[in-house]
mmCIF file of C-alpha atoms in Angstrom:
data_model
loop_
_atom_site.group_PDB
_atom_site.id
_atom_site.type_symbol
_atom_site.label_atom_id
_atom_site.label_comp_id
_atom_site.label_asym_id
_atom_site.label_seq_id
_atom_site.Cartn_x
_atom_site.Cartn_y
_atom_site.Cartn_z
ATOM 1 C CA UNK A 1 -6.220 21.685 3.435
ATOM 2 C CA UNK A 2 -7.129 18.155 5.301
ATOM 3 C CA UNK A 3 -5.142 15.248 5.593
ATOM 4 C CA UNK A 4 -5.375 13.204 2.541
ATOM 5 C CA UNK A 5 -5.723 10.015 4.981
ATOM 6 C CA UNK A 6 -8.811 11.728 6.472
ATOM 7 C CA UNK A 7 -10.199 12.762 2.618
ATOM 8 C CA UNK A 8 -9.415 9.253 1.116
ATOM 9 C CA UNK A 9 -10.808 6.932 3.860
ATOM 10 C CA UNK A 10 -14.691 7.463 2.760
ATOM 11 C CA UNK A 11 -13.728 6.768 -0.544
ATOM 12 C CA UNK A 12 -11.872 3.863 0.195
ATOM 13 C CA UNK A 13 -14.481 2.598 2.317
ATOM 14 C CA UNK A 14 -17.039 2.753 -0.091
ATOM 15 C CA UNK A 15 -15.214 1.235 -2.931
ATOM 16 C CA UNK A 16 -14.376 -1.821 -0.365
ATOM 17 C CA UNK A 17 -17.679 -2.095 0.363
ATOM 18 C CA UNK A 18 -18.731 -2.419 -3.232
ATOM 19 C CA UNK A 19 -16.069 -4.746 -4.084
ATOM 20 C CA UNK A 20 -16.242 -6.745 -0.888
ATOM 21 C CA UNK A 21 -20.232 -7.104 -2.051
ATOM 22 C CA UNK A 22 -19.591 -8.123 -5.469
ATOM 23 C CA UNK A 23 -16.471 -10.627 -4.935
ATOM 24 C CA UNK A 24 -14.526 -7.886 -7.090
ATOM 25 C CA UNK A 25 -11.589 -7.162 -4.517
ATOM 26 C CA UNK A 26 -9.213 -8.364 -6.809
ATOM 27 C CA UNK A 27 -10.341 -6.505 -9.698
ATOM 28 C CA UNK A 28 -10.531 -3.297 -7.367
ATOM 29 C CA UNK A 29 -7.072 -3.566 -6.417
ATOM 30 C CA UNK A 30 -5.708 -3.866 -9.806
ATOM 31 C CA UNK A 31 -7.755 -0.831 -10.984
ATOM 32 C CA UNK A 32 -6.883 1.309 -8.140
ATOM 33 C CA UNK A 33 -3.036 0.364 -8.492
ATOM 34 C CA UNK A 34 -3.330 1.585 -12.098
ATOM 35 C CA UNK A 35 -5.117 4.685 -11.431
ATOM 36 C CA UNK A 36 -2.795 5.618 -8.319
ATOM 37 C CA UNK A 37 0.236 5.050 -10.671
ATOM 38 C CA UNK A 38 -1.421 7.232 -13.430
ATOM 39 C CA UNK A 39 -2.144 9.816 -10.923
ATOM 40 C CA UNK A 40 1.351 10.212 -9.453
ATOM 41 C CA UNK A 41 3.093 10.456 -12.469
ATOM 42 C CA UNK A 42 4.796 13.999 -12.335
ATOM 43 C CA UNK A 43 3.500 15.139 -15.367
ATOM 44 C CA UNK A 44 -0.142 14.190 -14.562
ATOM 45 C CA UNK A 45 0.230 15.449 -11.086
ATOM 46 C CA UNK A 46 0.679 18.710 -12.744
ATOM 47 C CA UNK A 47 -2.143 18.424 -14.844
ATOM 48 C CA UNK A 48 -4.384 17.279 -11.857
ATOM 49 C CA UNK A 49 -3.319 19.978 -9.687
ATOM 50 C CA UNK A 50 -4.258 22.553 -12.335
ATOM 51 C CA UNK A 51 -7.677 24.008 -11.600
ATOM 52 C CA UNK A 52 -8.079 25.647 -14.826
ATOM 53 C CA UNK A 53 -8.610 22.017 -16.473
ATOM 54 C CA UNK A 54 -11.930 21.101 -17.254
ATOM 55 C CA UNK A 55 -13.073 18.029 -14.350
ATOM 56 C CA UNK A 56 -14.589 16.386 -17.234
ATOM 57 C CA UNK A 57 -11.573 16.594 -19.484
ATOM 58 C CA UNK A 58 -9.594 15.624 -16.336
ATOM 59 C CA UNK A 59 -11.681 12.401 -15.534
ATOM 60 C CA UNK A 60 -11.716 11.728 -19.261
ATOM 61 C CA UNK A 61 -7.895 11.656 -19.788
ATOM 62 C CA UNK A 62 -7.002 9.419 -16.611
ATOM 63 C CA UNK A 63 -9.844 7.305 -17.862
ATOM 64 C CA UNK A 64 -8.258 7.045 -21.337
ATOM 65 C CA UNK A 65 -4.503 6.439 -20.101
ATOM 66 C CA UNK A 66 -6.164 3.409 -17.760
ATOM 67 C CA UNK A 67 -7.887 1.756 -20.704
ATOM 68 C CA UNK A 68 -9.255 -1.246 -20.609
ATOM 69 C CA UNK A 69 -8.331 -1.823 -16.967
ATOM 70 C CA UNK A 70 -11.378 -0.153 -15.789
ATOM 71 C CA UNK A 71 -14.593 -1.450 -15.255
ATOM 72 C CA UNK A 72 -17.808 0.940 -15.517
ATOM 73 C CA UNK A 73 -17.701 1.692 -11.636
ATOM 74 C CA UNK A 74 -14.193 2.358 -11.895
ATOM 75 C CA UNK A 75 -14.966 4.857 -14.339
ATOM 76 C CA UNK A 76 -17.404 6.284 -12.456
ATOM 77 C CA UNK A 77 -15.199 6.622 -9.342
ATOM 78 C CA UNK A 78 -12.619 8.529 -11.575
ATOM 79 C CA UNK A 79 -15.452 10.863 -12.815
ATOM 80 C CA UNK A 80 -16.532 11.394 -9.186
ATOM 81 C CA UNK A 81 -13.376 11.798 -8.077
ATOM 82 C CA UNK A 82 -12.256 14.347 -10.520
ATOM 83 C CA UNK A 83 -15.796 16.386 -9.941
ATOM 84 C CA UNK A 84 -14.773 16.605 -6.398
ATOM 85 C CA UNK A 85 -11.265 17.218 -7.102
ATOM 86 C CA UNK A 86 -9.722 14.631 -5.247
ATOM 87 C CA UNK A 87 -7.711 12.644 -8.005
ATOM 88 C CA UNK A 88 -4.857 13.813 -6.040
ATOM 89 C CA UNK A 89 -5.624 11.272 -3.202
ATOM 90 C CA UNK A 90 -5.896 8.192 -5.417
ATOM 91 C CA UNK A 91 -2.647 7.197 -4.234
ATOM 92 C CA UNK A 92 -4.129 7.166 -0.531
ATOM 93 C CA UNK A 93 -7.128 5.530 -1.375
ATOM 94 C CA UNK A 94 -5.711 2.448 -2.736
ATOM 95 C CA UNK A 95 -3.299 2.415 0.248
ATOM 96 C CA UNK A 96 -6.451 2.649 2.700
ATOM 97 C CA UNK A 97 -8.478 -0.106 0.136
ATOM 98 C CA UNK A 98 -5.632 -2.593 0.242
ATOM 99 C CA UNK A 99 -5.272 -2.068 4.003
ATOM 100 C CA UNK A 100 -9.099 -3.079 4.309
ATOM 101 C CA UNK A 101 -8.667 -5.983 1.550
ATOM 102 C CA UNK A 102 -5.964 -7.665 3.906
ATOM 103 C CA UNK A 103 -7.752 -7.115 6.925
ATOM 104 C CA UNK A 104 -10.804 -9.141 5.439
ATOM 105 C CA UNK A 105 -8.898 -11.788 3.603
ATOM 106 C CA UNK A 106 -6.779 -12.194 6.878
ATOM 107 C CA UNK A 107 -3.456 -11.543 5.145
ATOM 108 C CA UNK A 108 -0.760 -9.191 6.048
ATOM 109 C CA UNK A 109 2.489 -8.328 4.085
ATOM 110 C CA UNK A 110 5.616 -8.609 5.769
ATOM 111 C CA UNK A 111 9.142 -7.556 5.001
ATOM 112 C CA UNK A 112 12.022 -8.860 6.302
ATOM 113 C CA UNK A 113 15.485 -6.807 5.836
ATOM 114 C CA UNK A 114 18.490 -9.642 6.618
ATOM 115 C CA UNK A 115 22.418 -8.800 6.871
ATOM 116 C CA UNK A 116 22.846 -11.604 4.137
ATOM 117 C CA UNK A 117 20.549 -13.984 1.616
ATOM 118 C CA UNK A 118 18.195 -15.729 3.424
ATOM 119 C CA UNK A 119 17.201 -19.487 2.037
ATOM 120 C CA UNK A 120 14.087 -20.346 0.939
ATOM 121 C CA UNK A 121 13.582 -22.912 3.763
ATOM 122 C CA UNK A 122 14.569 -19.905 6.105
ATOM 123 C CA UNK A 123 12.288 -17.963 4.553
ATOM 124 C CA UNK A 124 9.229 -20.341 4.770
ATOM 125 C CA UNK A 125 10.143 -21.082 8.302
ATOM 126 C CA UNK A 126 9.933 -17.344 9.488
ATOM 127 C CA UNK A 127 6.700 -16.884 7.143
ATOM 128 C CA UNK A 128 5.377 -20.049 9.096
ATOM 129 C CA UNK A 129 6.145 -18.454 12.558
ATOM 130 C CA UNK A 130 4.818 -15.254 11.457
ATOM 131 C CA UNK A 131 1.643 -16.662 10.641
ATOM 132 C CA UNK A 132 1.391 -18.404 13.832
ATOM 133 C CA UNK A 133 2.096 -15.184 15.818
ATOM 134 C CA UNK A 134 -0.456 -12.738 13.651
ATOM 135 C CA UNK A 135 -3.197 -15.599 13.106
ATOM 136 C CA UNK A 136 -2.716 -14.302 9.242
ATOM 137 C CA UNK A 137 -1.434 -15.644 5.908
ATOM 138 C CA UNK A 138 1.543 -13.725 5.563
ATOM 139 C CA UNK A 139 3.437 -12.498 2.369
ATOM 140 C CA UNK A 140 7.254 -12.457 2.896
ATOM 141 C CA UNK A 141 9.691 -9.828 1.011
ATOM 142 C CA UNK A 142 13.094 -10.237 1.901
ATOM 143 C CA UNK A 143 15.918 -7.722 1.289
ATOM 144 C CA UNK A 144 19.366 -7.635 1.830
ATOM 145 C CA UNK A 145 21.233 -4.833 3.806
ATOM 146 C CA UNK A 146 24.970 -5.382 5.052
ATOM 147 C CA UNK A 147 24.801 -2.500 7.298
ATOM 148 C CA UNK A 148 22.955 -4.810 9.790
ATOM 149 C CA UNK A 149 26.027 -6.304 10.612
ATOM 150 C CA UNK A 150 24.239 -9.314 11.173
ATOM 151 C CA UNK A 151 20.475 -10.693 11.945
ATOM 152 C CA UNK A 152 17.268 -9.033 10.595
ATOM 153 C CA UNK A 153 14.794 -6.743 10.896
ATOM 154 C CA UNK A 154 10.890 -7.755 10.462
ATOM 155 C CA UNK A 155 7.973 -5.652 9.986
ATOM 156 C CA UNK A 156 4.787 -6.557 9.769
ATOM 157 C CA UNK A 157 1.923 -4.172 9.894
ATOM 158 C CA UNK A 158 2.448 -2.562 12.879
ATOM 159 C CA UNK A 159 4.738 -4.760 14.211
ATOM 160 C CA UNK A 160 8.517 -4.324 14.128
ATOM 161 C CA UNK A 161 10.830 -7.210 15.160
ATOM 162 C CA UNK A 162 14.338 -5.787 15.540
ATOM 163 C CA UNK A 163 16.935 -9.023 15.703
ATOM 164 C CA UNK A 164 19.708 -6.838 13.954
ATOM 165 C CA UNK A 165 23.154 -6.716 15.404
ATOM 166 C CA UNK A 166 23.154 -2.880 14.843
ATOM 167 C CA UNK A 167 19.878 -2.358 16.245
ATOM 168 C CA UNK A 168 21.332 -4.320 19.336
ATOM 169 C CA UNK A 169 24.045 -2.062 19.291
ATOM 170 C CA UNK A 170 22.196 0.520 19.025
ATOM 171 C CA UNK A 171 19.939 -0.581 22.089
ATOM 172 C CA UNK A 172 23.090 -1.073 24.473
ATOM 173 C CA UNK A 173 24.209 2.394 23.330
ATOM 174 C CA UNK A 174 20.960 4.095 24.671
ATOM 175 C CA UNK A 175 21.104 1.907 27.899
ATOM 176 C CA UNK A 176 24.615 2.664 28.532
ATOM 177 C CA UNK A 177 24.460 6.654 28.139
ATOM 178 C CA UNK A 178 21.614 5.864 30.613
#
């Protein structure tokens, strides 16, 4: 079977083009995230994977569970995915849509893992530095991991900055090992 990302890409691109053309990126993002949550539920995965389930009934089930979150276009997407037995890739469609959306909006989500809690002022300063470096608005999410011993690891898109003590020790041990 083809990779889910390969299958999802044309759907994500089509949905993105539709959403962007209609100024509905935020609405589509919410719809896709809701349907992805529904489709990744363990019980729902069993139903989606069951080829004996009627395609129209499967689409209607997902539409009913999603409720008022879906627009007519969102319901049409669900029907299309169900008809093609592709509801299992909706989570990947959502991921790829969010990447396209972030690219269009010139935003990036960054994750900073620190050895200790970082103040709001420090977070703002780091977000500003990342914005200058990446040329995008930065949404910074911070978590604490005491196993880092000190410092932080920042991930933003494909970029990783490892300024942690444990990372530096690992790098040093690799260099010493030759």
